Short mmCIF file of C-alpha atoms in Angstrom, two decimals:
data_model
loop_
_atom_site.label_atom_id
_atom_site.label_comp_id
_atom_site.label_asym_id
_atom_site.label_seq_id
_atom_site.Cartn_x
_atom_site.Cartn_y
_atom_site.Cartn_z
CA MET P 11 141.13 97.08 143.84
CA SER P 12 139.09 96.51 140.84
CA ASN P 13 137.03 93.39 140.31
CA THR P 14 136.93 92.68 143.98
CA ARG P 15 134.43 93.09 146.75
CA ILE P 16 134.88 93.52 150.46
CA GLU P 17 134.10 90.76 152.76
CA ARG P 18 134.15 90.48 156.43
CA ASP P 19 135.16 87.97 159.13
CA SER P 20 136.02 87.83 162.88
CA MET P 21 139.32 89.31 161.97
CA GLY P 22 138.13 92.20 159.66
CA GLU P 23 137.88 93.16 156.18
CA LEU P 24 139.58 91.93 153.02
CA HIS P 25 139.17 91.83 149.25
CA VAL P 26 137.75 89.02 147.59
CA PRO P 27 137.28 88.36 143.99
CA GLU P 28 134.01 89.92 142.74
CA GLN P 29 132.54 86.68 141.23
CA ALA P 30 133.73 84.24 143.88
CA LEU P 31 131.21 82.19 145.92
CA TYR P 32 133.48 81.85 148.74
CA GLY P 33 134.13 84.48 151.34
CA ALA P 34 136.66 86.01 153.73
CA GLN P 35 138.11 82.95 155.48
CA THR P 36 138.58 81.26 152.15
CA GLN P 37 140.41 84.13 150.94
CA ARG P 38 142.73 84.54 153.92
CA ALA P 39 143.67 80.79 153.30
CA VAL P 40 144.28 81.58 149.53
CA ASP P 41 146.46 84.45 150.70
CA ASN P 42 148.26 82.49 153.69
CA PHE P 43 149.15 79.21 151.85
CA PRO P 44 150.68 79.78 148.25
CA ILE P 45 152.63 76.61 148.80
CA SER P 46 152.03 73.87 146.25
CA HIS P 47 149.33 75.19 144.08
CA GLN P 48 147.75 71.88 144.25
CA ARG P 49 143.99 72.03 145.65
CA MET P 50 142.48 69.37 147.83
CA PRO P 51 141.32 66.27 145.87
CA ALA P 52 138.06 66.38 144.04
CA GLN P 53 136.95 63.27 145.65
CA PHE P 54 137.59 65.00 149.16
CA ILE P 55 135.69 68.08 148.07
CA ARG P 56 132.77 65.84 146.68
CA ALA P 57 132.77 63.92 150.23
CA LEU P 58 132.68 67.35 152.00
CA ILE P 59 129.92 68.65 150.04
CA LEU P 60 127.83 65.39 150.60
CA ALA P 61 128.60 65.79 154.24
CA LYS P 62 127.20 69.22 154.45
CA ALA P 63 124.03 68.10 152.55
CA ALA P 64 123.69 65.05 155.08
CA ALA P 65 124.28 67.65 158.01
CA ALA P 66 121.54 69.85 156.87
CA LYS P 67 118.92 67.01 156.50
CA ALA P 68 119.88 65.78 159.99
CA ASN P 69 119.56 68.97 161.68
CA VAL P 70 116.14 69.70 159.95
CA GLU P 71 114.98 66.51 161.35
CA LEU P 72 116.22 67.39 164.78
CA LYS P 73 114.69 71.07 164.46
CA GLN P 74 118.22 72.52 164.68
CA LEU P 75 117.56 74.40 161.21
CA SER P 76 114.26 75.62 159.70
CA GLU P 77 113.01 73.36 156.86
CA SER P 78 113.47 76.49 154.61
CA LYS P 79 117.21 76.94 155.46
CA GLY P 80 117.99 73.12 155.41
CA LYS P 81 116.19 72.76 151.93
CA ALA P 82 118.37 75.60 150.51
CA ILE P 83 121.55 74.23 151.95
CA VAL P 84 120.83 70.69 150.46
CA ASP P 85 119.72 72.31 147.00
CA ALA P 86 122.92 74.38 147.00
CA ALA P 87 125.20 71.39 147.76
CA GLN P 88 123.45 69.19 145.20
CA GLY P 89 123.72 71.89 142.57
CA LEU P 90 127.60 72.20 143.10
CA LEU P 91 127.90 68.48 142.63
CA GLU P 92 126.06 68.37 139.37
CA GLY P 93 128.54 71.40 137.97
CA ASP P 94 132.15 72.01 137.99
CA PHE P 95 132.24 72.44 141.74
CA MET P 96 136.11 72.45 141.94
CA GLN P 97 136.64 75.96 140.66
CA HIS P 98 135.02 77.03 143.86
CA PHE P 99 137.57 75.30 146.16
CA PRO P 100 141.20 77.04 145.59
CA VAL P 101 142.56 76.33 149.09
CA ASP P 102 146.02 74.62 148.93
CA ILE P 103 146.39 70.93 150.27
CA PHE P 104 149.36 72.53 152.74
CA GLN P 105 147.14 74.44 155.08
CA THR P 106 145.84 74.57 158.49
CA GLY P 107 146.52 71.01 159.92
CA SER P 108 142.72 70.62 161.04
CA GLY P 109 141.58 71.34 157.49
CA THR P 110 139.57 74.20 158.90
CA SER P 111 140.37 76.39 155.66
CA SER P 112 138.63 73.78 153.45
CA ASN P 113 135.87 73.36 155.87
CA MET P 114 135.18 76.98 155.75
CA ASN P 115 135.60 77.19 152.10
CA ALA P 116 132.67 74.56 151.75
CA ASN P 117 130.76 76.48 154.18
CA GLU P 118 131.08 79.74 152.49
CA VAL P 119 130.29 78.57 148.97
CA ILE P 120 127.35 76.54 150.06
CA ALA P 121 126.09 79.53 152.33
CA THR P 122 126.15 82.04 149.24
CA LEU P 123 124.43 79.61 146.98
CA ALA P 124 121.79 78.78 149.59
CA SER P 125 121.30 82.38 150.38
CA ARG P 126 120.59 82.96 146.53
CA LEU P 127 118.17 80.16 146.53
CA LEU P 128 116.41 81.17 149.49
CA GLY P 129 116.34 84.83 149.07
CA GLU P 130 117.58 85.60 152.57
CA PRO P 131 120.88 85.13 154.32
CA VAL P 132 122.12 81.64 155.06
CA ASN P 133 125.17 81.87 157.48
CA PRO P 134 128.15 79.51 156.87
CA ASN P 135 128.77 79.05 160.42
CA ASP P 136 125.48 79.09 162.21
CA HIS P 137 123.71 77.29 159.68
CA VAL P 138 125.80 75.41 157.07
CA ASN P 139 128.30 74.39 159.80
CA CYS P 140 125.45 73.79 162.31
CA GLY P 141 126.38 70.92 164.76
CA GLN P 142 129.87 70.54 163.26
CA SER P 143 133.42 71.50 163.73
CA SER P 144 136.21 71.21 161.40
CA ASN P 145 137.81 68.91 164.07
CA ASP P 146 135.02 66.34 163.41
CA ILE P 147 133.82 67.26 159.54
CA ILE P 148 137.26 66.89 158.16
CA PRO P 149 138.23 63.53 159.66
CA THR P 150 134.59 62.36 158.71
CA THR P 151 135.27 63.46 155.24
CA ILE P 152 138.57 61.70 154.92
CA HIS P 153 136.78 58.36 155.92
CA VAL P 154 133.88 59.18 153.56
CA SER P 155 135.93 59.89 150.60
CA ALA P 156 138.26 57.14 151.07
CA ALA P 157 135.42 54.69 151.51
CA LEU P 158 133.72 55.88 148.40
CA GLY P 159 137.09 55.61 146.48
CA LEU P 160 137.38 52.03 147.56
CA HIS P 161 133.77 51.06 146.66
CA GLU P 162 133.55 53.01 143.39
CA GLN P 163 137.05 53.05 142.21
CA LEU P 164 139.64 50.54 143.79
CA LEU P 165 137.81 47.41 144.46
CA PRO P 166 135.87 47.40 141.03
CA ALA P 167 139.24 47.85 139.25
CA LEU P 168 141.06 45.24 141.38
CA VAL P 169 138.16 42.79 140.62
CA HIS P 170 138.38 43.53 136.96
CA LEU P 171 142.03 42.85 136.97
CA VAL P 172 141.55 39.59 138.87
CA GLN P 173 138.96 38.56 136.24
CA VAL P 174 141.28 39.38 133.23
CA ILE P 175 143.97 37.42 134.86
CA GLU P 176 141.94 34.44 135.41
CA ARG P 177 140.60 34.45 131.88
CA LYS P 178 144.07 34.84 130.49
CA ALA P 179 145.14 31.89 132.72
CA VAL P 180 142.77 29.55 130.92
CA GLU P 181 144.13 30.81 127.55
CA VAL P 182 147.62 30.27 128.28
CA HIS P 183 147.32 27.02 130.39
CA PRO P 184 148.72 24.78 127.73
CA PHE P 185 152.12 26.68 127.76
CA ILE P 186 155.01 25.49 130.18
CA LYS P 187 157.79 27.75 130.88
CA THR P 188 161.10 27.65 132.79
CA GLY P 189 160.41 28.88 136.36
CA ARG P 190 162.94 30.88 138.07
CA THR P 191 164.09 31.59 141.62
CA HIS P 192 166.81 34.21 142.22
CA LEU P 193 166.28 35.06 138.65
CA MET P 194 167.99 31.67 137.84
CA ASP P 195 166.47 28.64 136.08
CA ALA P 196 164.25 26.32 138.28
CA MET P 197 161.94 23.60 137.75
CA PRO P 198 159.03 24.39 135.19
CA VAL P 199 155.80 25.90 135.71
CA ARG P 200 152.63 26.42 133.75
CA MET P 201 151.98 29.81 132.41
CA SER P 202 148.70 29.57 133.99
CA GLN P 203 150.19 28.63 137.49
CA VAL P 204 152.02 32.11 137.30
CA LEU P 205 148.88 34.05 136.51
CA GLU P 206 146.77 32.15 139.07
CA GLY P 207 149.41 33.06 141.59
CA TRP P 208 148.98 36.70 140.63
CA ALA P 209 145.27 36.62 140.71
CA GLN P 210 145.45 34.91 144.35
CA GLN P 211 147.66 37.86 145.69
CA LEU P 212 145.05 40.36 144.45
CA LYS P 213 142.31 38.50 145.82
CA ALA P 214 144.01 38.74 149.27
CA ASN P 215 144.59 42.46 148.82
CA ILE P 216 140.76 42.81 147.88
CA GLY P 217 139.88 40.75 150.93
CA HIS P 218 142.02 42.92 153.36
CA LEU P 219 140.65 46.12 152.01
CA GLN P 220 137.04 44.76 152.38
CA ASP P 221 138.07 43.92 156.01
CA LEU P 222 138.92 47.67 156.57
CA LEU P 223 135.61 49.09 155.13
CA PRO P 224 133.53 48.88 158.37
CA SER P 225 136.20 50.95 160.39
CA LEU P 226 136.33 53.24 157.47
CA GLN P 227 132.72 53.76 157.42
CA SER P 228 132.72 54.55 161.29
CA LEU P 229 132.68 58.35 161.39
CA ALA P 230 133.81 61.01 163.87
CA GLN P 231 130.93 63.28 162.92
CA GLY P 232 129.08 64.37 166.29
CA GLY P 233 132.42 64.78 168.17
CA THR P 234 132.73 68.50 167.16
CA ALA P 235 135.78 70.20 168.60
CA VAL P 236 137.40 67.61 170.89
CA GLY P 237 134.89 64.55 171.05
CA THR P 238 132.53 65.78 173.88
CA GLY P 239 129.88 66.59 171.24
CA ILE P 240 129.41 70.31 172.26
CA ASN P 241 126.93 72.20 170.26
CA ALA P 242 125.85 69.13 168.48
CA HIS P 243 122.37 67.69 169.11
CA PRO P 244 122.87 64.25 171.18
CA GLN P 245 121.19 62.61 168.18
CA PHE P 246 122.96 64.48 165.69
CA ALA P 247 125.73 61.74 164.96
CA ALA P 248 123.03 59.04 164.09
CA GLY P 249 120.94 61.21 161.80
CA PHE P 250 124.03 62.54 159.93
CA SER P 251 125.28 58.90 159.29
CA ARG P 252 121.51 57.88 158.39
CA GLN P 253 121.40 60.76 155.95
CA LEU P 254 125.00 60.31 154.39
CA SER P 255 124.12 56.53 153.87
CA SER P 256 120.91 57.41 152.04
CA LEU P 257 122.96 60.07 149.84
CA THR P 258 125.75 57.75 148.99
CA GLN P 259 124.27 54.24 149.07
CA VAL P 260 127.06 53.17 151.44
CA GLN P 261 126.36 52.20 154.90
CA PHE P 262 127.95 54.75 157.54
CA THR P 263 127.82 54.66 161.12
CA PRO P 264 128.54 56.90 164.20
CA GLY P 265 131.92 56.04 165.69
CA LYS P 266 131.80 54.20 168.85
CA ASN P 267 134.58 56.62 170.39
CA LEU P 268 134.56 60.17 168.77
CA PHE P 269 137.65 61.06 170.86
CA ALA P 270 139.66 58.28 169.15
CA LEU P 271 138.51 59.34 165.65
CA ILE P 272 139.22 62.97 166.15
CA GLY P 273 142.25 62.49 167.91
CA SER P 274 144.00 60.06 165.63
CA GLN P 275 144.02 58.94 162.01
CA ASP P 276 144.76 55.30 162.91
CA THR P 277 142.18 53.89 160.27
CA ALA P 278 143.66 56.00 157.54
CA VAL P 279 147.24 54.73 158.41
CA ALA P 280 145.66 51.25 158.24
CA VAL P 281 144.04 51.61 154.96
CA SER P 282 147.22 53.18 153.62
CA GLY P 283 149.19 50.33 154.73
CA GLN P 284 146.92 48.04 152.86
CA LEU P 285 147.07 50.11 149.81
CA LYS P 286 150.90 49.99 149.85
CA ALA P 287 150.43 46.03 150.17
CA SER P 288 148.35 46.29 146.85
CA ALA P 289 151.05 48.35 145.35
CA VAL P 290 153.72 45.90 146.20
CA THR P 291 151.69 43.19 144.54
CA LEU P 292 151.23 45.20 141.24
CA MET P 293 154.91 45.94 141.51
CA LYS P 294 155.67 42.25 141.43
CA ILE P 295 153.15 41.55 138.45
CA ALA P 296 154.50 44.53 136.50
CA ASN P 297 158.11 43.43 136.83
CA ASP P 298 157.15 39.55 136.01
CA LEU P 299 155.75 40.94 132.80
CA ARG P 300 158.64 43.04 132.13
CA TRP P 301 161.11 40.18 132.56
CA MET P 302 159.00 37.77 130.52
CA ASN P 303 158.64 40.42 127.69
CA SER P 304 162.49 41.31 127.76
CA GLY P 305 164.36 40.94 124.59
CA PRO P 306 163.07 40.28 122.09
CA LEU P 307 166.18 38.62 121.18
CA ALA P 308 168.86 38.94 124.01
CA GLY P 309 166.05 38.78 126.79
CA LEU P 310 163.96 36.12 128.05
CA GLY P 311 161.46 36.70 125.21
CA GLU P 312 158.58 34.55 126.76
CA ILE P 313 155.91 36.61 125.99
CA GLU P 314 155.32 39.68 123.64
CA LEU P 315 153.29 42.59 125.20
CA GLU P 316 150.97 44.53 123.06
CA GLY P 317 153.13 47.42 121.38
CA LEU P 318 151.40 50.60 122.29
CA GLN P 319 153.93 53.34 121.06
CA PRO P 320 157.59 53.84 119.85
CA GLY P 321 160.05 53.12 122.49
CA SER P 322 162.97 55.14 121.40
CA SER P 323 163.64 58.59 120.04
CA ILE P 324 167.00 57.23 118.45
CA MET P 325 166.53 53.48 118.13
CA PRO P 326 163.97 52.69 115.25
CA GLY P 327 161.66 49.60 115.88
CA LYS P 328 162.23 49.65 119.72
CA VAL P 329 159.07 48.95 121.64
CA ASN P 330 158.89 49.20 125.44
CA PRO P 331 156.63 47.63 128.13
CA VAL P 332 155.27 50.96 128.96
CA ILE P 333 152.37 49.90 130.71
CA PRO P 334 154.12 47.63 133.24
CA GLU P 335 156.57 50.53 133.75
CA ALA P 336 153.75 52.89 134.55
CA THR P 337 152.23 50.53 137.14
CA ALA P 338 155.62 50.19 138.59
CA MET P 339 156.02 53.91 139.09
CA VAL P 340 152.48 54.15 140.35
CA ALA P 341 153.61 51.47 143.04
CA ALA P 342 156.58 53.46 144.04
CA GLN P 343 154.35 56.50 144.37
CA VAL P 344 151.78 54.88 146.56
CA ILE P 345 154.62 53.45 148.90
CA GLY P 346 155.87 56.93 149.27
CA ASN P 347 152.31 58.15 150.01
CA ASP P 348 152.22 55.60 152.65
CA THR P 349 155.35 56.85 154.32
CA THR P 350 153.84 60.41 154.33
CA ILE P 351 150.64 59.15 155.87
CA THR P 352 152.40 57.23 158.47
CA VAL P 353 154.25 60.48 159.61
CA ALA P 354 151.15 62.25 159.44
CA GLY P 355 149.34 59.75 161.42
CA GLN P 356 151.89 60.41 164.39
CA SER P 357 150.57 64.03 164.36
CA GLY P 358 147.64 63.06 166.54
CA ASN P 359 148.48 65.72 169.40
CA PHE P 360 146.05 65.28 172.34
CA GLU P 361 142.46 65.72 170.90
CA LEU P 362 143.30 66.41 167.27
CA ASN P 363 145.48 65.10 164.37
CA VAL P 364 147.04 68.35 162.78
CA MET P 365 148.02 66.84 159.40
CA LEU P 366 144.60 65.92 158.26
CA PRO P 367 144.77 67.63 154.60
CA ILE P 368 147.87 65.68 153.75
CA ILE P 369 146.52 62.38 154.80
CA ALA P 370 143.51 63.03 152.70
CA GLN P 371 145.64 63.90 149.89
CA ASN P 372 147.91 60.97 149.75
CA LEU P 373 145.25 58.44 150.64
CA LEU P 374 143.01 59.36 147.83
CA SER P 375 145.91 59.78 145.50
CA SER P 376 146.90 56.22 146.20
CA ILE P 377 143.28 54.83 145.94
CA GLU P 378 142.92 56.59 142.49
CA LEU P 379 146.52 55.53 141.08
CA LEU P 380 145.98 51.99 141.98
CA ALA P 381 142.66 51.95 140.47
CA ASN P 382 143.64 53.46 137.04
CA SER P 383 146.72 51.55 136.77
CA SER P 384 144.97 48.27 137.47
CA ARG P 385 142.65 48.56 134.71
CA LEU P 386 145.33 49.60 132.28
CA LEU P 387 147.51 46.84 133.51
CA ALA P 388 144.42 44.43 132.86
CA ASP P 389 143.30 45.64 129.55
CA LYS P 390 146.73 46.83 127.76
CA ALA P 391 148.99 44.38 129.07
CA ILE P 392 147.62 41.08 130.55
CA ALA P 393 144.63 40.66 128.29
CA SER P 394 146.65 41.14 124.98
CA PHE P 395 150.08 39.49 125.47
CA LYS P 396 151.12 36.87 123.12
CA VAL P 397 153.15 33.75 124.30
CA ASN P 398 156.37 32.97 122.44
CA GLU P 399 155.98 29.00 122.63
CA PRO P 400 159.24 28.31 120.49
CA LYS P 401 161.20 30.29 122.92
CA LEU P 402 159.56 28.47 125.88
CA LYS P 403 160.29 25.12 124.38
CA GLU P 404 163.95 26.05 123.47
CA ALA P 405 164.57 27.16 127.16
CA LEU P 406 162.89 24.25 128.59
CA SER P 407 164.75 21.67 126.56
CA ARG P 408 168.18 23.17 127.62
CA ASN P 409 167.21 23.52 131.36
CA PRO P 410 169.64 21.33 133.38
CA ILE P 411 167.60 21.99 136.46
CA LEU P 412 165.06 19.38 135.07
CA VAL P 413 167.38 16.88 136.51
CA THR P 414 165.97 17.65 139.95
CA ALA P 415 163.15 15.19 139.11
CA LEU P 416 165.90 12.46 139.07
CA ASN P 417 167.06 12.98 142.53
CA PRO P 418 164.98 10.40 144.59
CA ILE P 419 166.40 7.79 142.02
CA ILE P 420 170.01 8.80 141.34
CA GLY P 421 170.84 11.01 144.19
CA TYR P 422 171.50 14.62 144.71
CA GLN P 423 175.23 14.34 144.01
CA LYS P 424 174.84 12.51 140.67
CA ALA P 425 172.11 14.73 139.61
CA ALA P 426 174.27 17.88 140.06
CA GLU P 427 177.02 16.31 137.99
CA ILE P 428 174.57 15.78 135.26
CA ALA P 429 173.31 19.23 135.47
CA LYS P 430 176.59 20.91 135.27
CA THR P 431 177.82 18.68 132.39
CA ALA P 432 174.50 19.51 130.49
CA TYR P 433 175.13 23.12 131.26
CA LYS P 434 178.72 23.43 130.23
CA GLN P 435 178.36 21.40 127.22
CA GLY P 436 174.96 23.20 126.13
CA ARG P 437 173.38 19.85 125.62
CA PRO P 438 169.71 18.66 126.63
CA VAL P 439 169.77 17.11 130.10
CA ILE P 440 168.13 13.97 128.89
CA ASP P 441 171.02 13.27 126.66
CA VAL P 442 173.70 13.60 129.38
CA ALA P 443 171.62 11.71 131.91
CA LEU P 444 171.19 8.66 129.21
CA GLU P 445 175.15 8.48 129.32
CA HIS P 446 175.51 8.75 133.10
CA THR P 447 172.93 6.50 134.49
CA ASP P 448 171.14 3.18 133.74
CA LEU P 449 167.82 4.70 132.87
CA SER P 450 166.42 4.29 129.49
CA ARG P 451 165.43 7.08 127.14
CA SER P 452 161.75 6.07 127.48
CA GLN P 453 162.14 6.21 131.41
CA LEU P 454 163.97 9.51 131.18
CA GLU P 455 161.40 11.05 128.79
CA ILE P 456 158.56 10.14 131.38
CA LEU P 457 160.63 11.31 134.45
CA LEU P 458 161.75 14.71 132.92
CA ASP P 459 158.60 15.46 131.03
CA PRO P 460 158.17 19.17 131.92
CA GLU P 461 154.10 18.76 131.87
CA LYS P 462 154.36 16.20 134.59
CA LEU P 463 156.94 18.33 136.71
CA THR P 464 154.21 21.10 136.92
CA ALA P 465 151.57 18.92 138.41
CA GLY P 466 152.47 19.50 142.15
CA GLY P 467 151.45 23.09 142.25
CA VAL P 468 148.07 22.93 140.67
#
């Protein structure tokens, strides 16, 4: 075969692309798994490369590697991270359940580059993989990549969304709208109260995600094949976590029980569950925005979202709420990802979970999707929407549910009669109440003042 070279592993010889940095085991995975043509996420590969650098540093400290080989491995890893490293990682997501193919892909690529830097052979198994097994490095990488994704992407994005909502709440505080329960008219609320409710939902999600970080930053590394630590230095786990913390500026620690961290993916399942909860919050906010924006004539028309693109290929002038729609689709995808992770989490058979790659893919996908959509929702929907005050006032003046405020004075039954009459005749509730009670207009104006009726929830 032209443009290939011969590589060898424990199973024999095979052809590898001539310019490829990887070797035989990666090529076998490429040949064996032409399934989705999707590679492992870049965030995962980045974390795996960082883990290899941390392992080399720890092994040099513990005299398991020579300083020259350790430095070559670290320099090779850092060089990869500074370039387009994903071109060297072709292994499909759907591969061996332990992620061994991706681990050997990293070992082979880094060994090739380290050998070139050092001028002598650096072995992918004996040197780059020193003190490690796929069974602990891949669970470790799942935790590391997800922790970095939360620290660097999702948590800052959610904080930004909260800040934008809270600024907008101050801006729209003067506006009072018809509240709705069951999508039906209810008592009035301030527009700011609606937004403050969203902000509090998001703050709760942020808090729950932060609560999970200590578990996520607890690593399986050092457990090697089954959790016993075979072939790893007794101090390797501590040294690895210390070196990785230095490289990432995130505090990682050795797991308290490595059998649990290798045999299960309970932490990933828990994190995914909270990502799903965050997706549900975003879905609620997105749908509230869509409903309030509906119309502009035949819908609620309470707000006008920023027009970003034409909404129809056939209906001129139509503009759709595209950012909330995209956010709702993200939420649906994250909910689906969580189902996949839940099923995969059940595949912890004895001493190893065997669906690690798909857990990594879905977990990191959820983090990235939520982070990106949160920023778009903040900047291109919430920050820029305009309030349609005339529409709000028109709906409020005709809202018969305002009569609820009269219940303590005239009783529920009498108030219901007034509400039904006002609705049937299409008249303001204050006019009907004036005819059916002994209250004066000035008294009714005070009792039915929408601004006063919103005070209880502040």
